[in-house]
GROMACS .gro file of C-alpha atoms in nm:
model
  473
    1MET     CA    1  11.133  10.058   7.057
    2HIS     CA    2  10.892  10.293   6.888
    3VAL     CA    3  10.721  10.615   7.111
    4ALA     CA    4  10.426  10.477   6.972
    5ASP     CA    5  10.497  10.130   7.139
    6ILE     CA    6  10.432  10.351   7.513
    7ASP     CA    7  10.054  10.344   7.527
    8LEU     CA    8   9.978  10.726   7.597
    9PRO     CA    9   9.610  10.772   7.561
   10GLY     CA   10   9.616  10.490   7.873
   11PHE     CA   11   9.885  10.712   8.017
   12LEU     CA   12   9.638  10.982   7.978
   13GLU     CA   13   9.335  10.824   8.087
   14VAL     CA   14   9.484  10.774   8.458
   15HIS     CA   15   9.548  11.091   8.444
   16ALA     CA   16   9.216  11.235   8.424
   17LYS     CA   17   9.089  10.938   8.719
   18ALA     CA   18   9.394  11.040   8.926
   19THR     CA   19   9.307  11.428   8.844
   20ALA     CA   20   8.950  11.380   8.996
   21GLU     CA   21   9.029  11.154   9.303
   22ALA     CA   22   9.340  11.503   9.379
   23ARG     CA   23   9.017  11.725   9.305
   24ASN     CA   24   8.733  11.511   9.527
   25ASN     CA   25   8.985  11.488   9.847
   26ASP     CA   26   9.187  11.860   9.762
   27CYS     CA   27   9.509  11.685   9.829
   28PRO     CA   28   9.832  11.484   9.532
   29ALA     CA   29   9.722  11.214   9.329
   30LEU     CA   30   9.989  10.988   9.193
   31ALA     CA   31   9.880  10.839   8.893
   32THR     CA   32  10.104  10.553   8.728
   33TRP     CA   33  10.090  10.336   8.358
   34ARG     CA   34  10.233  10.020   8.376
   35GLN     CA   35  10.327   9.823   8.070
   36GLU     CA   36  10.573   9.527   7.997
   37ILE     CA   37  10.802   9.618   7.683
   38PRO     CA   38  11.093   9.451   7.506
   39PRO     CA   39  11.395   9.347   7.678
   40VAL     CA   40  11.622   9.620   7.769
   41ASP     CA   41  12.026   9.531   7.861
   42PRO     CA   42  12.057   9.773   8.219
   43ALA     CA   43  12.404   9.869   8.116
   44GLY     CA   44  12.309   9.993   7.829
   45LEU     CA   45  12.094  10.230   7.982
   46LEU     CA   46  12.346  10.389   8.243
   47ARG     CA   47  12.486  10.651   8.010
   48PRO     CA   48  12.154  10.777   7.954
   49LEU     CA   49  11.948  10.754   8.264
   50PHE     CA   50  12.247  10.987   8.484
   51GLU     CA   51  12.344  11.211   8.103
   52ARG     CA   52  11.947  11.334   8.143
   53SER     CA   53  11.845  11.265   8.543
   54THR     CA   54  12.046  11.394   8.834
   55ARG     CA   55  11.764  11.217   9.052
   56THR     CA   56  11.873  10.850   8.945
   57PHE     CA   57  11.846  10.510   9.054
   58VAL     CA   58  12.004  10.203   8.983
   59TRP     CA   59  11.973   9.834   9.084
   60MET     CA   60  12.122   9.553   8.969
   61SER     CA   61  12.104   9.266   9.198
   62PRO     CA   62  12.109   8.845   9.139
   63HIS     CA   63  11.746   8.880   9.225
   64SER     CA   64  11.584   9.189   9.030
   65THR     CA   65  11.686   9.492   8.777
   66VAL     CA   66  11.564   9.852   8.848
   67MET     CA   67  11.693  10.171   8.673
   68ALA     CA   68  11.489  10.468   8.747
   69MET     CA   69  11.506  10.898   8.659
   70GLY     CA   70  11.286  11.201   8.819
   71SER     CA   71  11.081  11.141   9.103
   72ALA     CA   72  10.731  11.195   9.065
   73THR     CA   73  10.710  11.298   9.433
   74ASP     CA   74  10.871  11.215   9.728
   75PHE     CA   75  10.875  11.093  10.106
   76THR     CA   76  11.136  11.212  10.334
   77HIS     CA   77  11.144  11.186  10.771
   78THR     CA   78  11.376  11.216  11.031
   79GLY     CA   79  11.399  11.056  11.322
   80HIS     CA   80  11.409  10.723  11.507
   81ASP     CA   81  11.058  10.634  11.357
   82ARG     CA   82  11.185  10.732  11.025
   83PHE     CA   83  11.113  10.388  10.865
   84ALA     CA   84  10.759  10.366  11.025
   85GLY     CA   85  10.694  10.742  10.857
   86ILE     CA   86  10.809  10.708  10.510
   87ARG     CA   87  10.533  10.360  10.525
   88ARG     CA   88  10.313  10.553  10.636
   89GLY     CA   89  10.369  10.830  10.366
   90TRP     CA   90  10.314  10.582  10.123
   91GLU     CA   91   9.993  10.452  10.232
   92ARG     CA   92   9.860  10.807  10.255
   93ALA     CA   93   9.931  10.859   9.873
   94ALA     CA   94   9.890  10.508   9.801
   95GLY     CA   95   9.502  10.556   9.873
   96THR     CA   96   9.457  10.767   9.678
   97ALA     CA   97   9.656  10.672   9.329
   98VAL     CA   98   9.563  10.567   9.030
   99SER     CA   99   9.722  10.295   8.798
  100GLY     CA  100   9.656  10.128   8.461
  101GLY     CA  101   9.803   9.929   8.224
  102PRO     CA  102   9.889   9.538   8.173
  103GLY     CA  103  10.214   9.576   8.370
  104ARG     CA  104  10.253   9.344   8.682
  105ARG     CA  105  10.115   9.531   8.974
  106ALA     CA  106  10.410   9.355   9.179
  107MET     CA  107  10.722   9.608   9.021
  108PRO     CA  108  10.868   9.800   9.189
  109SER     CA  109  10.717  10.120   9.301
  110LEU     CA  110  10.922  10.310   9.525
  111VAL     CA  111  11.317  10.294   9.585
  112GLY     CA  112  11.542  10.498   9.782
  113GLY     CA  113  11.738  10.402  10.136
  114PHE     CA  114  11.834  10.517  10.455
  115ALA     CA  115  12.167  10.698  10.628
  116PHE     CA  116  12.330  10.440  10.830
  117ALA     CA  117  12.150  10.646  11.126
  118PRO     CA  118  11.933  10.959  11.188
  119ARG     CA  119  12.155  11.196  11.166
  120PRO     CA  120  12.120  11.500  10.892
  121GLY     CA  121  12.379  11.499  10.656
  122PRO     CA  122  12.431  11.517  10.242
  123LEU     CA  123  12.179  11.249  10.193
  124PRO     CA  124  11.851  11.295  10.419
  125GLU     CA  125  11.832  11.048  10.703
  126ALA     CA  126  11.506  10.878  10.521
  127LEU     CA  127  11.486  10.967  10.150
  128MET     CA  128  11.215  10.742   9.929
  129TRP     CA  129  11.065  10.831   9.621
  130VAL     CA  130  10.741  10.749   9.309
  131PRO     CA  131  11.053  10.747   9.010
  132ARG     CA  132  10.868  10.939   8.660
  133VAL     CA  133  11.062  10.680   8.482
  134LEU     CA  134  11.107  10.315   8.559
  135ILE     CA  135  11.229  10.034   8.420
  136SER     CA  136  11.246   9.662   8.578
  137ARG     CA  137  11.352   9.352   8.476
  138ASP     CA  138  11.297   9.007   8.599
  139PRO     CA  139  11.568   8.704   8.585
  140ASP     CA  140  11.339   8.544   8.392
  141GLY     CA  141  11.433   8.872   8.113
  142THR     CA  142  11.028   9.023   8.231
  143THR     CA  143  11.038   9.378   8.152
  144THR     CA  144  10.847   9.641   8.260
  145LEU     CA  145  10.769  10.023   8.276
  146ALA     CA  146  10.683  10.217   8.519
  147LEU     CA  147  10.559  10.582   8.416
  148SER     CA  148  10.398  10.793   8.754
  149VAL     CA  149  10.277  11.149   8.797
  150SER     CA  150  10.219  11.356   9.089
  151VAL     CA  151   9.876  11.552   8.979
  152ASP     CA  152   9.769  11.877   9.167
  153PRO     CA  153   9.416  11.922   9.275
  154ARG     CA  154   9.399  12.264   9.074
  155PRO     CA  155   9.377  12.304   8.697
  156THR     CA  156   9.690  12.238   8.519
  157THR     CA  157   9.779  12.120   8.217
  158THR     CA  158   9.780  11.781   8.097
  159ASP     CA  159  10.114  11.733   7.873
  160GLY     CA  160  10.286  11.607   8.216
  161PRO     CA  161  10.173  11.254   8.066
  162ALA     CA  162  10.299  11.336   7.734
  163ARG     CA  163  10.639  11.459   7.830
  164THR     CA  164  10.694  11.114   8.082
  165VAL     CA  165  10.617  10.887   7.755
  166ALA     CA  166  10.830  11.099   7.595
  167ASP     CA  167  11.142  11.127   7.846
  168ALA     CA  168  11.089  10.735   7.871
  169PHE     CA  169  11.116  10.691   7.501
  170ALA     CA  170  11.468  10.916   7.504
  171LEU     CA  171  11.535  10.709   7.737
  172ILE     CA  172  11.557  10.421   7.581
  173SER     CA  173  11.639  10.465   7.238
  174SER     CA  174  11.954  10.611   7.355
  175ALA     CA  175  12.036  10.297   7.520
  176GLY     CA  176  12.339  10.175   7.293
  177ILE     CA  177  12.718  10.073   7.413
  178ARG     CA  178  12.837   9.979   7.804
  179PRO     CA  179  13.016  10.283   7.894
  180CYS     CA  180  13.434  10.174   7.956
  181PRO     CA  181  13.626  10.244   8.270
  182SER     CA  182  13.797  10.617   8.312
  183PRO     CA  183  14.164  10.626   8.237
  184LEU     CA  184  14.323  10.755   8.595
  185LEU     CA  185  14.393  11.085   8.587
  186PRO     CA  186  14.726  11.321   8.670
  187GLY     CA  187  14.678  11.483   8.968
  188THR     CA  188  14.446  11.201   9.207
  189THR     CA  189  14.513  11.217   9.584
  190MET     CA  190  14.434  11.017   9.824
  191ILE     CA  191  14.394  11.004  10.174
  192GLU     CA  192  14.306  10.762  10.467
  193VAL     CA  193  14.050  10.813  10.814
  194PRO     CA  194  14.178  10.724  11.013
  195SER     CA  195  14.550  10.645  10.921
  196ALA     CA  196  14.697  10.339  10.952
  197SER     CA  197  14.864  10.414  11.286
  198GLU     CA  198  14.536  10.606  11.407
  199TRP     CA  199  14.275  10.260  11.350
  200LYS     CA  200  14.535  10.001  11.481
  201ALA     CA  201  14.535  10.222  11.797
  202LEU     CA  202  14.150  10.238  11.750
  203VAL     CA  203  14.071   9.843  11.700
  204ALA     CA  204  14.336   9.775  12.039
  205HIS     CA  205  14.160  10.007  12.239
  206THR     CA  206  13.838   9.821  12.076
  207THR     CA  207  13.966   9.463  12.161
  208GLU     CA  208  14.027   9.637  12.523
  209GLN     CA  209  13.675   9.756  12.587
  210ILE     CA  210  13.567   9.411  12.539
  211ALA     CA  211  13.795   9.219  12.746
  212ARG     CA  212  13.645   9.413  13.015
  213GLY     CA  213  13.288   9.305  12.902
  214ARG     CA  214  13.139   9.650  12.710
  215PHE     CA  215  13.026   9.446  12.408
  216ASP     CA  216  13.107   9.127  12.228
  217LYS     CA  217  13.194   9.298  11.889
  218ALA     CA  218  13.216   9.631  11.726
  219VAL     CA  219  13.229   9.672  11.326
  220LEU     CA  220  13.398  10.021  11.287
  221ALA     CA  221  13.533  10.183  10.959
  222ARG     CA  222  13.739  10.349  10.736
  223GLN     CA  223  13.738  10.596  10.522
  224LEU     CA  224  13.953  10.629  10.216
  225ARG     CA  225  13.920  11.010  10.054
  226ILE     CA  226  14.008  11.028   9.666
  227THR     CA  227  14.002  11.359   9.506
  228SER     CA  228  13.991  11.404   9.114
  229PRO     CA  229  14.120  11.711   8.904
  230TRP     CA  230  13.827  11.585   8.668
  231GLY     CA  231  13.564  11.451   8.895
  232TYR     CA  232  13.384  11.099   8.870
  233ASP     CA  233  13.207  10.911   8.572
  234LEU     CA  234  12.932  10.759   8.717
  235ALA     CA  235  12.801  10.538   8.470
  236SER     CA  236  13.171  10.369   8.381
  237VAL     CA  237  13.188  10.359   8.763
  238LEU     CA  238  12.841  10.111   8.769
  239GLY     CA  239  12.964   9.956   8.518
  240SER     CA  240  13.264   9.873   8.593
  241LEU     CA  241  13.114   9.756   8.924
  242ARG     CA  242  12.870   9.493   8.750
  243ASP     CA  243  13.147   9.425   8.518
  244THR     CA  244  13.411   9.261   8.799
  245GLN     CA  245  13.183   9.165   9.115
  246PRO     CA  246  12.992   8.905   8.987
  247GLY     CA  247  12.661   8.814   9.260
  248SER     CA  248  12.659   9.135   9.401
  249THR     CA  249  12.460   9.406   9.409
  250VAL     CA  250  12.502   9.773   9.231
  251PHE     CA  251  12.346  10.022   9.377
  252ALA     CA  252  12.319  10.392   9.282
  253VAL     CA  253  12.139  10.684   9.476
  254SER     CA  254  12.195  10.999   9.303
  255ALA     CA  255  11.962  11.318   9.466
  256TYR     CA  256  12.101  11.669   9.609
  257GLY     CA  257  12.431  11.672   9.372
  258HIS     CA  258  12.519  11.380   9.627
  259ALA     CA  259  12.559  11.018   9.468
  260PHE     CA  260  12.611  10.680   9.663
  261VAL     CA  261  12.728  10.400   9.514
  262GLY     CA  262  12.843  10.127   9.534
  263ALA     CA  263  12.885   9.671   9.466
  264THR     CA  264  12.764   9.500   9.787
  265PRO     CA  265  12.774   9.128   9.872
  266GLU     CA  266  12.504   9.104  10.218
  267ARG     CA  267  12.157   9.116  10.148
  268LEU     CA  268  11.949   9.259  10.421
  269VAL     CA  269  11.607   9.085  10.377
  270GLY     CA  270  11.406   9.083  10.024
  271LEU     CA  271  11.021   9.007  10.131
  272ARG     CA  272  10.782   8.863   9.833
  273GLY     CA  273  10.451   8.601   9.877
  274GLY     CA  274  10.528   8.565  10.241
  275ARG     CA  275  10.845   8.485  10.193
  276ALA     CA  276  11.095   8.701  10.378
  277GLU     CA  277  11.505   8.609  10.338
  278SER     CA  278  11.834   8.724  10.450
  279MET     CA  279  12.126   8.664  10.528
  280SER     CA  280  12.370   8.681  10.741
  281LEU     CA  281  12.755   8.815  10.650
  282ALA     CA  282  13.047   8.822  10.872
  283ALA     CA  283  13.463   8.742  10.913
  284SER     CA  284  13.675   8.855  10.590
  285MET     CA  285  13.964   8.617  10.447
  286PRO     CA  286  14.109   8.719  10.133
  287ARG     CA  287  14.117   8.484   9.794
  288GLY     CA  288  14.480   8.308   9.746
  289ALA     CA  289  14.677   8.345   9.445
  290THR     CA  290  14.648   7.968   9.324
  291PRO     CA  291  14.368   7.732   9.358
  292ALA     CA  292  14.564   7.542   9.601
  293GLU     CA  293  14.703   7.850   9.847
  294ASP     CA  294  14.267   7.933   9.790
  295ALA     CA  295  14.174   7.591   9.852
  296CYS     CA  296  14.394   7.633  10.154
  297LEU     CA  297  14.251   7.947  10.313
  298ARG     CA  298  13.865   7.883  10.246
  299ALA     CA  299  13.908   7.573  10.495
  300ALA     CA  300  14.071   7.777  10.723
  301LEU     CA  301  13.785   7.982  10.695
  302LEU     CA  302  13.577   7.748  10.807
  303GLN     CA  303  13.756   7.682  11.070
  304ASP     CA  304  13.884   8.010  11.202
  305ASP     CA  305  13.754   7.976  11.521
  306LYS     CA  306  13.663   8.384  11.560
  307SER     CA  307  13.535   8.385  11.241
  308ARG     CA  308  13.313   8.168  11.342
  309ARG     CA  309  13.227   8.366  11.670
  310GLU     CA  310  13.141   8.654  11.456
  311GLN     CA  311  12.953   8.497  11.218
  312ARG     CA  312  12.733   8.349  11.456
  313ILE     CA  313  12.680   8.657  11.640
  314VAL     CA  314  12.498   8.800  11.310
  315THR     CA  315  12.285   8.471  11.274
  316ALA     CA  316  12.150   8.448  11.629
  317THR     CA  317  12.093   8.825  11.629
  318LEU     CA  318  11.887   8.737  11.264
  319ARG     CA  319  11.682   8.463  11.358
  320GLN     CA  320  11.562   8.627  11.655
  321ALA     CA  321  11.408   8.910  11.448
  322PHE     CA  322  11.234   8.667  11.238
  323ASP     CA  323  11.104   8.467  11.539
  324GLN     CA  324  10.914   8.804  11.558
  325VAL     CA  325  10.725   8.838  11.338
  326CYS     CA  326  10.760   8.475  11.088
  327ARG     CA  327  10.517   8.147  11.167
  328THR     CA  328  10.809   7.968  11.063
  329VAL     CA  329  11.180   8.046  11.022
  330MET     CA  330  11.526   7.816  10.827
  331VAL     CA  331  11.821   7.875  10.946
  332PRO     CA  332  12.114   7.581  10.811
  333ASP     CA  333  12.305   7.430  11.110
  334GLU     CA  334  12.653   7.556  10.954
  335PRO     CA  335  12.731   7.851  10.790
  336HIS     CA  336  12.867   7.832  10.430
  337VAL     CA  337  13.165   8.002  10.207
  338LEU     CA  338  13.092   8.306   9.999
  339ASP     CA  339  13.354   8.370   9.743
  340LEU     CA  340  13.390   8.690   9.601
  341PRO     CA  341  13.636   8.817   9.338
  342ASN     CA  342  13.908   8.958   9.590
  343LEU     CA  343  13.782   8.843   9.924
  344ARG     CA  344  13.592   8.569  10.114
  345HIS     CA  345  13.324   8.600  10.387
  346LEU     CA  346  13.080   8.263  10.608
  347HIS     CA  347  12.766   8.304  10.463
  348THR     CA  348  12.439   8.226  10.599
  349ARG     CA  349  12.083   8.173  10.394
  350ILE     CA  350  11.761   8.218  10.632
  351VAL     CA  351  11.459   8.167  10.527
  352GLY     CA  352  11.039   8.268  10.720
  353GLU     CA  353  10.737   8.246  10.649
  354ILE     CA  354  10.579   8.560  10.728
  355ALA     CA  355  10.297   8.492  10.998
  356ASP     CA  356  10.077   8.810  10.947
  357PRO     CA  357  10.109   8.901  10.535
  358GLU     CA  358   9.848   9.110  10.480
  359THR     CA  359   9.999   9.363  10.748
  360ALA     CA  360  10.386   9.333  10.693
  361SER     CA  361  10.577   9.520  10.477
  362VAL     CA  362  10.879   9.486  10.363
  363LEU     CA  363  11.012   9.802  10.598
  364ASP     CA  364  10.902   9.703  10.851
  365LEU     CA  365  11.139   9.416  10.829
  366VAL     CA  366  11.421   9.650  10.732
  367GLU     CA  367  11.366   9.855  11.083
  368ARG     CA  368  11.409   9.535  11.252
  369LEU     CA  369  11.745   9.396  11.131
  370HIS     CA  370  11.897   9.753  11.070
  371PRO     CA  371  12.181   9.824  11.170
  372THR     CA  372  12.254   9.393  11.189
  373PRO     CA  373  12.553   9.368  11.404
  374ALA     CA  374  12.789   9.290  11.037
  375VAL     CA  375  12.782   9.652  11.064
  376GLY     CA  376  12.676   9.799  11.433
  377GLY     CA  377  12.783   9.512  11.650
  378HIS     CA  378  12.606   9.303  11.945
  379PRO     CA  379  12.498   9.391  12.162
  380ARG     CA  380  12.409   9.655  11.975
  381HIS     CA  381  12.269   9.999  12.185
  382ALA     CA  382  12.631   9.947  12.346
  383ALA     CA  383  12.851   9.888  12.015
  384LEU     CA  384  12.610  10.197  11.794
  385GLU     CA  385  12.731  10.373  12.135
  386TRP     CA  386  13.142  10.280  12.070
  387VAL     CA  387  13.125  10.347  11.728
  388ARG     CA  388  12.989  10.646  11.712
  389ASP     CA  389  13.226  10.797  11.925
  390ALA     CA  390  13.505  10.625  11.848
  391GLU     CA  391  13.496  10.739  11.438
  392PRO     CA  392  13.651  11.078  11.356
  393PHE     CA  393  13.369  11.134  11.066
  394ASP     CA  394  13.005  11.021  11.049
  395ARG     CA  395  12.894  10.732  10.807
  396GLY     CA  396  12.649  10.839  10.607
  397TRP     CA  397  12.420  10.620  10.377
  398TYR     CA  398  12.714  10.378  10.415
  399ALA     CA  399  12.623  10.080  10.576
  400GLY     CA  400  12.245  10.170  10.550
  401PRO     CA  401  11.946   9.999  10.358
  402VAL     CA  402  11.916  10.078   9.955
  403GLY     CA  403  11.662   9.937   9.834
  404TRP     CA  404  11.304   9.927   9.697
  405MET     CA  405  10.935   9.838   9.753
  406ASN     CA  406  10.632   9.775   9.527
  407ASP     CA  407  10.238   9.867   9.613
  408GLU     CA  408  10.197   9.546   9.845
  409GLN     CA  409  10.506   9.659  10.010
  410GLU     CA  410  10.678   9.363   9.938
  411GLY     CA  411  11.051   9.436   9.791
  412GLU     CA  412  11.381   9.414   9.863
  413PHE     CA  413  11.692   9.637  10.076
  414ALA     CA  414  12.091   9.574  10.075
  415VAL     CA  415  12.368   9.699  10.298
  416ALA     CA  416  12.486   9.946  10.153
  417ILE     CA  417  12.849   9.836  10.190
  418ARG     CA  418  13.170   9.844   9.941
  419SER     CA  419  13.023  10.175   9.854
  420ALA     CA  420  13.117  10.513   9.793
  421HIS     CA  421  12.962  10.886   9.883
  422VAL     CA  422  13.086  11.088   9.523
  423GLN     CA  423  12.994  11.459   9.548
  424ASP     CA  424  13.185  11.694   9.253
  425GLU     CA  425  13.578  11.614   9.260
  426THR     CA  426  13.500  11.397   9.576
  427ALA     CA  427  13.508  11.010   9.628
  428THR     CA  428  13.469  10.891   9.975
  429LEU     CA  429  13.508  10.512  10.001
  430TYR     CA  430  13.495  10.326  10.335
  431ALA     CA  431  13.501   9.957  10.408
  432GLY     CA  432  13.480   9.826  10.783
  433CYS     CA  433  13.573   9.505  11.054
  434GLY     CA  434  13.409   9.375  11.303
  435ILE     CA  435  13.660   9.394  11.547
  436VAL     CA  436  13.584   9.094  11.822
  437ALA     CA  437  13.810   8.932  12.109
  438GLY     CA  438  14.158   8.805  11.952
  439SER     CA  439  14.135   9.042  11.675
  440ASP     CA  440  14.415   9.201  11.552
  441PRO     CA  441  14.479   9.545  11.431
  442GLU     CA  442  14.780   9.444  11.128
  443ALA     CA  443  14.501   9.253  10.958
  444GLU     CA  444  14.202   9.450  11.043
  445LEU     CA  445  14.377   9.737  10.873
  446GLU     CA  446  14.477   9.498  10.534
  447GLU     CA  447  14.120   9.385  10.577
  448THR     CA  448  13.996   9.724  10.503
  449ARG     CA  449  14.252   9.791  10.241
  450LEU     CA  450  14.090   9.464  10.081
  451LYS     CA  451  13.751   9.615  10.075
  452PHE     CA  452  13.865   9.949   9.951
  453ARG     CA  453  13.914   9.729   9.648
  454PRO     CA  454  13.617   9.730   9.422
  455MET     CA  455  13.605  10.075   9.448
  456LEU     CA  456  13.877  10.085   9.365
  457ASN     CA  457  13.885   9.917   9.072
  458ALA     CA  458  13.574  10.057   8.948
  459LEU     CA  459  13.721  10.438   9.005
  460ALA     CA  460  14.064  10.338   8.734
  461ILE     CA  461  14.267  10.320   9.064
  462PRO     CA  462  14.543  10.117   8.926
  463LEU     CA  463  14.764   9.834   9.220
  464SER     CA  464  15.090  10.115   9.179
  465GLU     CA  465  14.821  10.375   9.305
  466ARG     CA  466  14.701  10.240   9.606
  467ALA     CA  467  15.000  10.183   9.860
  468PRO     CA  468  15.128  10.386   9.998
  469TYR     CA  469  14.850  10.599  10.101
  470ARG     CA  470  14.860  10.925  10.153
  471GLN     CA  471  14.762  10.936  10.591
  472SER     CA  472  14.598  11.210  10.695
  473ARG     CA  473  14.616  11.490  10.995
   0.00000   0.00000   0.00000
C-alpha cells in the first residue's frame, strides 16, 4: 500500500468541516475519515503497533479484528454510573463529529474497557477512546481504515490530518513477520497470591458461608506475580496467545504505562442490527492426555451435578437481563461443552432480539450483564461483598468488560479473564474459580493453575519452571 492510496484530500475536507463545527459550537469536534484498504495480517501489525505508540488497542476475535494506535480523544468516568457516563460523553462528541469517506460507518469507533469494580487503580475504572488510527477486519476479510483527529475551536495548524495519514501509512507499511515467542531469561521469579494454603483455607471458608445461606456462588480469584529482569515483549505475548488459543478473543489495552492483555473464551455481549448475543460460560475441567481420556472427561463434565448447578446460575441470570430489553430470547435447554486447548467449560449461547433498537446501546447491555455470576457470583450483591472482603488484592481490569463500539452504539465486549496486567518488569496473572456447595479446595487450586497456563505459555515460562511456585508471605 502506498501513502497516496490514503485519500488525504478527502480527509482534509472532512477536517475543514469539523473545524467549522468546532468554531460554531465553541467546543472540540471530531473529524473521521474511513476507507477500505487491502487486507493486512493482524499478527503482522503487532510489532509496529507497540513500537510506534504507547496507546494501543488490540482485539482479535472469531467475530471481528480491531488494531488501533494513538488517541484522538479520551472518555473516562468514575463511580457506579461509569457505563452511562461513557455513553453520555460519546453521544455529546458524536453530536458534533464529522465523518466521511467510502468506508463502512458501522465499523468500530470507540475502543477500551472497564475495571471489574468502580475503584481507582493503575488503569482508569472506565476508559474508552477514539483512536487516531484504527484498522478493522470482518470475518470475510473486508478491511477498513479509520483516521480521526480532534479539532479545537481555536485556530490551529492544518498538519493534523497529514500527520495522521503519515502515521497510518508507516504502521501499515511496517507490517511484517509475525512476532516469535520471547525466550525465558534467567532471574525470572513467581509468587502466588494468596499462597496455596491460604487459598485452600479461603475456599473452605467460602463453602461454609454457602452452607449458611449467605450466597449460592462466589467467584474467587488468585494472582501469579512474575518478575523478569528484562520486562516483556507485548507483541510476542499477543502473537503467542493468538497462535495457541484458537477460538478465544485475544485483547490488549495499553495506556499510561500499563498494559492489560489476555486471551478470553468468554464473550460478554455483542450487539449488531438489533440482535444481541451473549454466552453463559461456567464450570471447568482439564483436557485429557489421550483421545479416550479426553472423551471420558468431556462426558464427566456434562454429567457433573456441581458443574451443571454452577452453569444454570449463570444462564438464568443472563436470561433475566436479556428479558428486560428483548422482545424474544432464545436459550437452548441443555448446555454444550466448549473445548479449549487445556481446559473445557459448559457453554450456552443466548440470543435476543432487542425490543427498541433505536435507543439500544451495547454499553447499556454491558451495564446490565456485568459482572455475570461467572466472574462475580450469585446473588450478586452478597457474593461481591464477600469477594471484596476475602480477596487480598484489587482485581483492577481482571474480569472487567473490554471491547469496542461503533457510531450506532453497536459493538462487542468480552469478559477479560485469562489475562495479565503488565507494567515494566512485572506481569500479574489472574485466574478465578466459581465456588459453590461441594467445591473441593485442592481441586480449585489446581483449576487456577490450569487457568494460568495460557498466559504462562505466552510469557515463555516452560513447564519445568511452573511448579512449585514460590509462595507469598
